Amino acid sequence: FAAAERVRGEQSAAFLAIAAERATFEAQLAQQRQEIELERAQLQRERSSLLCNGAQRGKFNAAGRDRPPLPCLLGSTPRAMVLGGFNGERDHSSIEVLNLQTMEFIHGPRLSVGRSGCAVAMLDAEHVLIIGGYDGFRSLETTEIVNSVDMTLVPGPRMGA
């Protein structure tokens, strides 16, 4: 009978040790999940503010002629903008807006000039700054600002030479 009590005691101690180990593991797992969610939120914030940098895409010559259109994420909305671009024959002045949920494009406003290789930055939650680029003849010193809510376009500040 004493041997059976000793075995039960050992089993109880082993069970308590396993339960404590499991609780520790679950706490670590919960902390890792929280860290992952924080990282995911940070990446989402960075993604919404980091838009397009044509210099990170493919091989480009000095004139910027081989740059593709620039896709630009618009804040927390499920849309992306494609601004200008070069198709091998000419620079485009189009702005296309892709709904990332339906995967359908709609036409946006036209840029004042066809441009490829431009830089883009979010000014705030609604406004996108389009900077410089190339129009097929020269590097551009102009900027334009797109309101991503009402899809209006206005001239931006001119860059210095």
Coordinates of C-alpha atoms in Angstrom, one line a residue:
F1 CA 0.0 0.0 0.0
A2 CA 2.9 2.4 0.8
A3 CA 4.4 1.8 -2.6
A4 CA 1.1 2.7 -4.3
E5 CA 1.0 5.9 -2.3
R6 CA 4.5 6.8 -3.3
V7 CA 3.7 6.2 -7.0
R8 CA 0.6 8.4 -6.7
G9 CA 2.7 11.1 -5.1
E10 CA 5.3 10.9 -7.8
Q11 CA 2.6 11.0 -10.5
S12 CA 1.0 14.0 -8.8
A13 CA 4.4 15.8 -8.7
A14 CA 5.0 14.9 -12.4
F15 CA 1.5 16.1 -13.3
L16 CA 2.1 19.4 -11.5
A17 CA 5.5 19.9 -13.1
I18 CA 3.9 19.2 -16.6
A19 CA 1.1 21.7 -15.8
A20 CA 3.6 24.3 -14.7
E21 CA 5.7 23.8 -17.8
R22 CA 2.6 24.0 -20.0
A23 CA 1.5 27.3 -18.3
T24 CA 5.0 28.7 -18.9
F25 CA 4.9 27.6 -22.6
E26 CA 1.4 29.2 -23.0
A27 CA 2.6 32.4 -21.5
Q28 CA 5.7 32.5 -23.8
L29 CA 3.4 31.7 -26.8
A30 CA 1.0 34.5 -25.8
Q31 CA 4.0 36.9 -25.6
Q32 CA 5.3 35.9 -29.0
R33 CA 1.9 36.3 -30.5
Q34 CA 1.7 39.8 -29.0
E35 CA 5.1 40.7 -30.4
I36 CA 4.1 39.4 -33.8
E37 CA 1.0 41.5 -33.8
L38 CA 3.1 44.6 -32.8
E39 CA 5.5 43.9 -35.6
R40 CA 2.6 43.4 -38.1
A41 CA 1.1 46.7 -37.0
Q42 CA 4.5 48.4 -37.4
L43 CA 5.0 46.9 -40.9
Q44 CA 1.5 48.0 -41.9
R45 CA 2.3 51.6 -40.8
E46 CA 5.6 51.4 -42.7
R47 CA 3.9 50.0 -45.8
S48 CA 1.3 52.8 -45.8
S49 CA 3.9 55.5 -45.5
L50 CA 6.6 53.9 -47.7
L51 CA 5.3 54.1 -51.2
C52 CA 7.3 53.8 -54.4
N53 CA 11.0 54.0 -55.1
G54 CA 11.7 53.1 -58.7
A55 CA 15.4 52.9 -57.9
Q56 CA 14.6 49.6 -56.1
R57 CA 13.0 47.9 -59.1
G58 CA 15.0 46.2 -61.9
K59 CA 17.9 47.6 -63.9
F60 CA 17.7 51.3 -64.9
N61 CA 19.9 53.3 -67.3
A62 CA 20.9 56.9 -66.5
A63 CA 17.9 58.4 -68.2
G64 CA 15.5 56.2 -66.2
R65 CA 14.0 54.8 -69.4
D66 CA 13.6 51.3 -68.2
R67 CA 11.6 52.0 -65.1
P68 CA 8.2 50.4 -64.8
P69 CA 5.1 52.3 -63.6
L70 CA 5.2 52.9 -59.8
P71 CA 2.6 51.1 -57.7
C72 CA 1.8 53.1 -54.6
L73 CA -0.2 51.9 -51.6
L74 CA -2.7 54.4 -50.3
G75 CA -2.7 54.4 -46.5
S76 CA -5.0 51.9 -44.8
T77 CA -7.4 51.8 -47.8
P78 CA -7.3 48.6 -49.9
R79 CA -6.1 50.5 -53.0
A80 CA -2.9 51.0 -54.9
M81 CA -2.1 53.7 -57.5
V82 CA 0.0 53.3 -60.6
L83 CA 1.5 56.6 -61.7
G84 CA 2.8 57.3 -65.2
G85 CA 5.4 54.9 -66.6
F86 CA 7.1 54.1 -69.8
N87 CA 5.9 51.4 -72.2
G88 CA 9.0 51.3 -74.5
E89 CA 7.6 54.0 -76.8
R90 CA 6.4 56.9 -74.7
D91 CA 6.0 58.2 -71.1
H92 CA 2.5 57.9 -69.7
S93 CA 0.5 60.6 -67.9
S94 CA -2.1 58.2 -66.6
I95 CA -3.0 57.4 -63.0
E96 CA -4.7 54.1 -62.5
V97 CA -6.2 53.1 -59.1
L98 CA -6.4 49.4 -58.3
N99 CA -9.0 48.2 -55.8
L100 CA -7.0 45.4 -54.0
Q101 CA -10.2 43.6 -52.8
T102 CA -11.9 43.4 -56.3
M103 CA -8.6 43.6 -58.3
E104 CA -10.3 46.1 -60.7
F105 CA -8.7 49.3 -62.0
I106 CA -10.4 52.6 -62.4
H107 CA -9.0 55.7 -64.2
G108 CA -7.7 58.5 -62.0
P109 CA -6.8 62.0 -63.0
R110 CA -4.1 62.7 -65.7
L111 CA -0.7 64.0 -64.8
S112 CA 0.3 67.3 -66.3
V113 CA 3.0 65.5 -68.3
G114 CA 3.9 62.0 -69.1
R115 CA 6.6 60.9 -66.6
S116 CA 8.5 57.8 -65.8
G117 CA 11.0 57.1 -63.0
C118 CA 9.3 59.5 -60.7
A119 CA 9.5 59.3 -56.9
V120 CA 6.4 59.2 -54.8
A121 CA 5.7 60.0 -51.1
M122 CA 2.6 60.2 -48.9
L123 CA 2.3 63.7 -47.4
D124 CA -0.6 62.6 -45.1
A125 CA -3.4 60.1 -45.1
E126 CA -4.9 61.6 -48.3
H127 CA -2.2 63.4 -50.3
V128 CA 0.4 61.7 -52.5
L129 CA 3.4 63.8 -53.8
I130 CA 4.7 62.8 -57.2
I131 CA 8.3 64.1 -57.6
G132 CA 10.3 64.6 -60.8
G133 CA 10.9 61.8 -63.2
Y134 CA 11.6 61.9 -67.0
D135 CA 9.2 62.9 -69.8
G136 CA 11.1 61.4 -72.7
F137 CA 13.2 64.5 -73.3
R138 CA 14.5 65.7 -70.0
S139 CA 14.5 65.1 -66.3
L140 CA 11.6 66.9 -64.6
E141 CA 11.8 69.5 -61.9
T142 CA 8.1 69.5 -61.3
T143 CA 6.0 67.9 -58.7
E144 CA 2.2 67.2 -58.5
I145 CA 0.0 66.3 -55.6
V146 CA -2.9 63.8 -55.9
N147 CA -5.7 63.8 -53.4
S148 CA -6.3 60.0 -53.1
V149 CA -9.9 60.6 -51.6
D150 CA -11.5 62.8 -54.3
M151 CA -8.9 62.0 -57.0
T152 CA -8.0 65.6 -57.8
L153 CA -4.6 66.7 -59.0
V154 CA -2.8 70.0 -58.3
P155 CA 0.6 71.3 -59.2
G156 CA 3.2 70.9 -56.4
P157 CA 6.3 72.9 -55.6
R158 CA 9.0 73.2 -58.3
M159 CA 12.3 71.6 -57.3
G160 CA 15.5 73.7 -57.5
A161 CA 18.0 73.1 -60.4

